């Protein structure tokens, strides 16, 4: 039996024993004696009697082991020209002071802290400071508009909101404070304090009674130690798009998460303790939580925090420059980032300028790794490229090529095999296990391994109904796909109303709510259509109310502006098409999937339940003439 098969079977046959063994890899205050206990909702909770602190594992533990002088975090910001290296000792000291600041503001264990910050070291410090005192952080991606922030504030009910005076995108400075003020004004829940980290590029006016200055508070703060936490205490809430307009607060616990992070660094990424790990993502996404902040630090690596883009900061050589400069061993990003590089540097000329000899492997996730991108990256970098599939809900890879155990042959289009601990099965509509190569619902048999969400924040029914009820005993991922005859997993895309735009997970249902609220719109559908660069882009199809007289271009402009204002620029909603009607089933369900297939020029089957087949040819004409 191969090393991978051996591990996989052990995790499958005795999960509790397997994960208790893995749990020995982290430094518990009180080690767990029990693997799983069912909670009051009947959900498996990992390591229920273990006590620990995630910030301790990420910082203090390494200092205690004499590794305080080792580089922990490298901040590289081409948009400001700044670079800064923090050793483990320095980062620990800074985090302890930020924890002191939070304590001075009255933040206690279990309180929520919303973090709306750009890619600066203070964002990482803020997360670890919360972890240190047992506060639950909820990071909101900086590209989201005030309304999105507001919805999250209302749901998480934070005591304090941490922000910075501005974010910096390609050639533009984005003041954050007005966005935060609007979000707080629109929210029924008001944080007691808004703490602003002032950046010289655009200092903010602290003109609200709740506003306080980060630098001034930290200067007065005393360092705080790590508090012991139960393994099942929440570390963070991270909101992610679901099928409705309201994002879901994915809850992550402390203990299971730490064990999975540590395990993944060796098993999936094959990282040595002193290695340099670079997840070119954003702390606002799960990839940033797990692989910019927690896993590399828990493992004792150097992590890179890059405030820039793969292109235009300043050129498509940015990734390779960072890899050379910091001797990166593992690079992890989304395929869209490499498509952006390929578009600007198709011959890979920028690559030749840099020495990539330390770079061992390139990992990709966030969306399907299309074979042409895989091929381009492989042939230009001459490095192994590994696609792995995961979700905010799990916090780490569900399927991957487990190179820390053994390197399995790569199959283009597949994220290789289920990681030990994840019993992935393909289920048919009737809940039966599908045959090899037969497409169906990608489901994971319970118990889920450590780190996977135990609930949706303050909405357990949503967890139950959205993930667990459809197939009893299984978690449904929301993705469709198949396992081939060799057990390789192929993820074929979402089967719900979620789309992936430039590796960012967005809800078309949410966009429909915004578009549908326009006074001229009777009904609408938003679908994700194929895009060469970003993977998918949203397209709105709108039916006007009777008697409305509006120029299609003007309406499109208004709808584009509205989505940008309500959801954010990151939604990339740029097109809305006026149509006479939308194809529907006889029961009135809009045939979004068929519309998408028509838009992408794919073959489609006319559903037997269609109300009027001629509506499809009308849509086809409208889409192809636009
Ligand atoms: N704060 C504020 N605005 C942001 C933002 C942030 N953190 N991130 C993106 N935006 C804005 C952009 O400025 C852009 O605004 P514009 O419409 O005014 O130009 C808009 O949101 C769309 O951004 P994006 O889709 O990122 O497009 P882009 O053209 O700026 O960059 C890529 C395209 C491919 C280079 C970029 O998306 C990328 O690097 N993706 C990597 C994927 C990734 O990190 N995924 C996370 C999971 S691994
Ligand atoms: P997020 O929760 O933002 O990480 O998005 C998770 C979703 O992104 C998954 O449900 C998939 O639809 C998609 N996804 C992530 N990684 C991959 C991958 N390697 N291949 C295909 N789809 C992916």
PDB file of N, CA and C in Angstrom, residues 10 27 35 47 53 68 79 137 192 221 253 256 324 396 403 433 441 476 525 529 606 610 617:
ATOM      1  N   UNK A  10      -6.025   4.942   7.436  1.00  0.00           N
ATOM      2  CA  UNK A  10      -5.979   5.089   8.905  1.00  0.00           C
ATOM      3  C   UNK A  10      -6.962   6.179   9.343  1.00  0.00           C
ATOM      4  N   UNK A  27       1.577  22.317  20.562  1.00  0.00           N
ATOM      5  CA  UNK A  27       1.903  22.483  21.979  1.00  0.00           C
ATOM      6  C   UNK A  27       0.652  22.896  22.764  1.00  0.00           C
ATOM      7  N   UNK A  35     -11.076  12.468  21.096  1.00  0.00           N
ATOM      8  CA  UNK A  35     -11.050  12.982  19.725  1.00  0.00           C
ATOM      9  C   UNK A  35     -12.279  13.808  19.419  1.00  0.00           C
ATOM     10  N   UNK A  47     -11.453  17.478  19.749  1.00  0.00           N
ATOM     11  CA  UNK A  47     -10.575  17.705  20.903  1.00  0.00           C
ATOM     12  C   UNK A  47     -11.275  18.472  22.030  1.00  0.00           C
ATOM     13  N   UNK A  53      -3.870  27.846  22.942  1.00  0.00           N
ATOM     14  CA  UNK A  53      -4.096  29.189  22.415  1.00  0.00           C
ATOM     15  C   UNK A  53      -3.394  29.275  21.063  1.00  0.00           C
ATOM     16  N   UNK A  68      13.211  32.876  18.417  1.00  0.00           N
ATOM     17  CA  UNK A  68      12.686  34.241  18.381  1.00  0.00           C
ATOM     18  C   UNK A  68      13.333  35.106  17.311  1.00  0.00           C
ATOM     19  N   UNK A  79       3.114  48.755  -3.675  1.00  0.00           N
ATOM     20  CA  UNK A  79       2.257  49.933  -3.871  1.00  0.00           C
ATOM     21  C   UNK A  79       2.676  51.112  -2.990  1.00  0.00           C
ATOM     22  N   UNK A 137     -12.232  37.047  15.872  1.00  0.00           N
ATOM     23  CA  UNK A 137     -12.126  38.073  14.818  1.00  0.00           C
ATOM     24  C   UNK A 137     -12.988  37.724  13.625  1.00  0.00           C
ATOM     25  N   UNK A 192     -18.568  49.719  19.815  1.00  0.00           N
ATOM     26  CA  UNK A 192     -18.325  50.808  20.770  1.00  0.00           C
ATOM     27  C   UNK A 192     -17.209  51.725  20.279  1.00  0.00           C
ATOM     28  N   UNK A 221      -0.452  51.006  25.605  1.00  0.00           N
ATOM     29  CA  UNK A 221      -0.903  49.663  26.024  1.00  0.00           C
ATOM     30  C   UNK A 221       0.203  48.858  26.705  1.00  0.00           C
ATOM     31  N   UNK A 253     -13.132  26.804  14.847  1.00  0.00           N
ATOM     32  CA  UNK A 253     -12.707  26.649  16.240  1.00  0.00           C
ATOM     33  C   UNK A 253     -11.173  26.721  16.347  1.00  0.00           C
ATOM     34  N   UNK A 256      -9.109  22.341  16.557  1.00  0.00           N
ATOM     35  CA  UNK A 256      -9.137  21.559  15.321  1.00  0.00           C
ATOM     36  C   UNK A 256      -8.407  22.295  14.211  1.00  0.00           C
ATOM     37  N   UNK A 324      12.358  35.280  -5.743  1.00  0.00           N
ATOM     38  CA  UNK A 324      13.830  35.337  -5.688  1.00  0.00           C
ATOM     39  C   UNK A 324      14.309  36.061  -4.431  1.00  0.00           C
ATOM     40  N   UNK A 396      -9.067  24.314   4.867  1.00  0.00           N
ATOM     41  CA  UNK A 396      -7.865  23.693   4.275  1.00  0.00           C
ATOM     42  C   UNK A 396      -8.312  22.701   3.206  1.00  0.00           C
ATOM     43  N   UNK A 403       1.952  15.866  -1.424  1.00  0.00           N
ATOM     44  CA  UNK A 403       3.379  15.649  -1.727  1.00  0.00           C
ATOM     45  C   UNK A 403       4.235  15.407  -0.488  1.00  0.00           C
ATOM     46  N   UNK A 433     -24.477   6.516  -4.067  1.00  0.00           N
ATOM     47  CA  UNK A 433     -23.092   6.767  -4.474  1.00  0.00           C
ATOM     48  C   UNK A 433     -22.978   6.562  -5.989  1.00  0.00           C
ATOM     49  N   UNK A 441     -23.231  15.301  -6.945  1.00  0.00           N
ATOM     50  CA  UNK A 441     -22.944  16.248  -5.861  1.00  0.00           C
ATOM     51  C   UNK A 441     -21.674  15.787  -5.148  1.00  0.00           C
ATOM     52  N   UNK A 476     -22.669  18.516   2.184  1.00  0.00           N
ATOM     53  CA  UNK A 476     -22.624  18.785   0.728  1.00  0.00           C
ATOM     54  C   UNK A 476     -21.831  20.063   0.485  1.00  0.00           C
ATOM     55  N   UNK A 525     -32.139  37.962 -13.735  1.00  0.00           N
ATOM     56  CA  UNK A 525     -31.295  36.807 -13.397  1.00  0.00           C
ATOM     57  C   UNK A 525     -29.866  37.258 -13.565  1.00  0.00           C
ATOM     58  N   UNK A 529     -20.715  34.048 -16.402  1.00  0.00           N
ATOM     59  CA  UNK A 529     -20.309  33.550 -17.719  1.00  0.00           C
ATOM     60  C   UNK A 529     -18.789  33.439 -17.785  1.00  0.00           C
ATOM     61  N   UNK A 606     -32.710  20.954 -23.400  1.00  0.00           N
ATOM     62  CA  UNK A 606     -33.912  21.730 -23.060  1.00  0.00           C
ATOM     63  C   UNK A 606     -34.688  20.938 -22.005  1.00  0.00           C
ATOM     64  N   UNK A 610     -39.741  22.932 -19.160  1.00  0.00           N
ATOM     65  CA  UNK A 610     -39.733  24.335 -19.624  1.00  0.00           C
ATOM     66  C   UNK A 610     -41.157  24.793 -19.976  1.00  0.00           C
ATOM     67  N   UNK A 617     -34.765  30.443 -27.539  1.00  0.00           N
ATOM     68  CA  UNK A 617     -34.174  31.014 -28.755  1.00  0.00           C
ATOM     69  C   UNK A 617     -34.136  32.537 -28.672  1.00  0.00           C
TER      70      UNK A 617
END
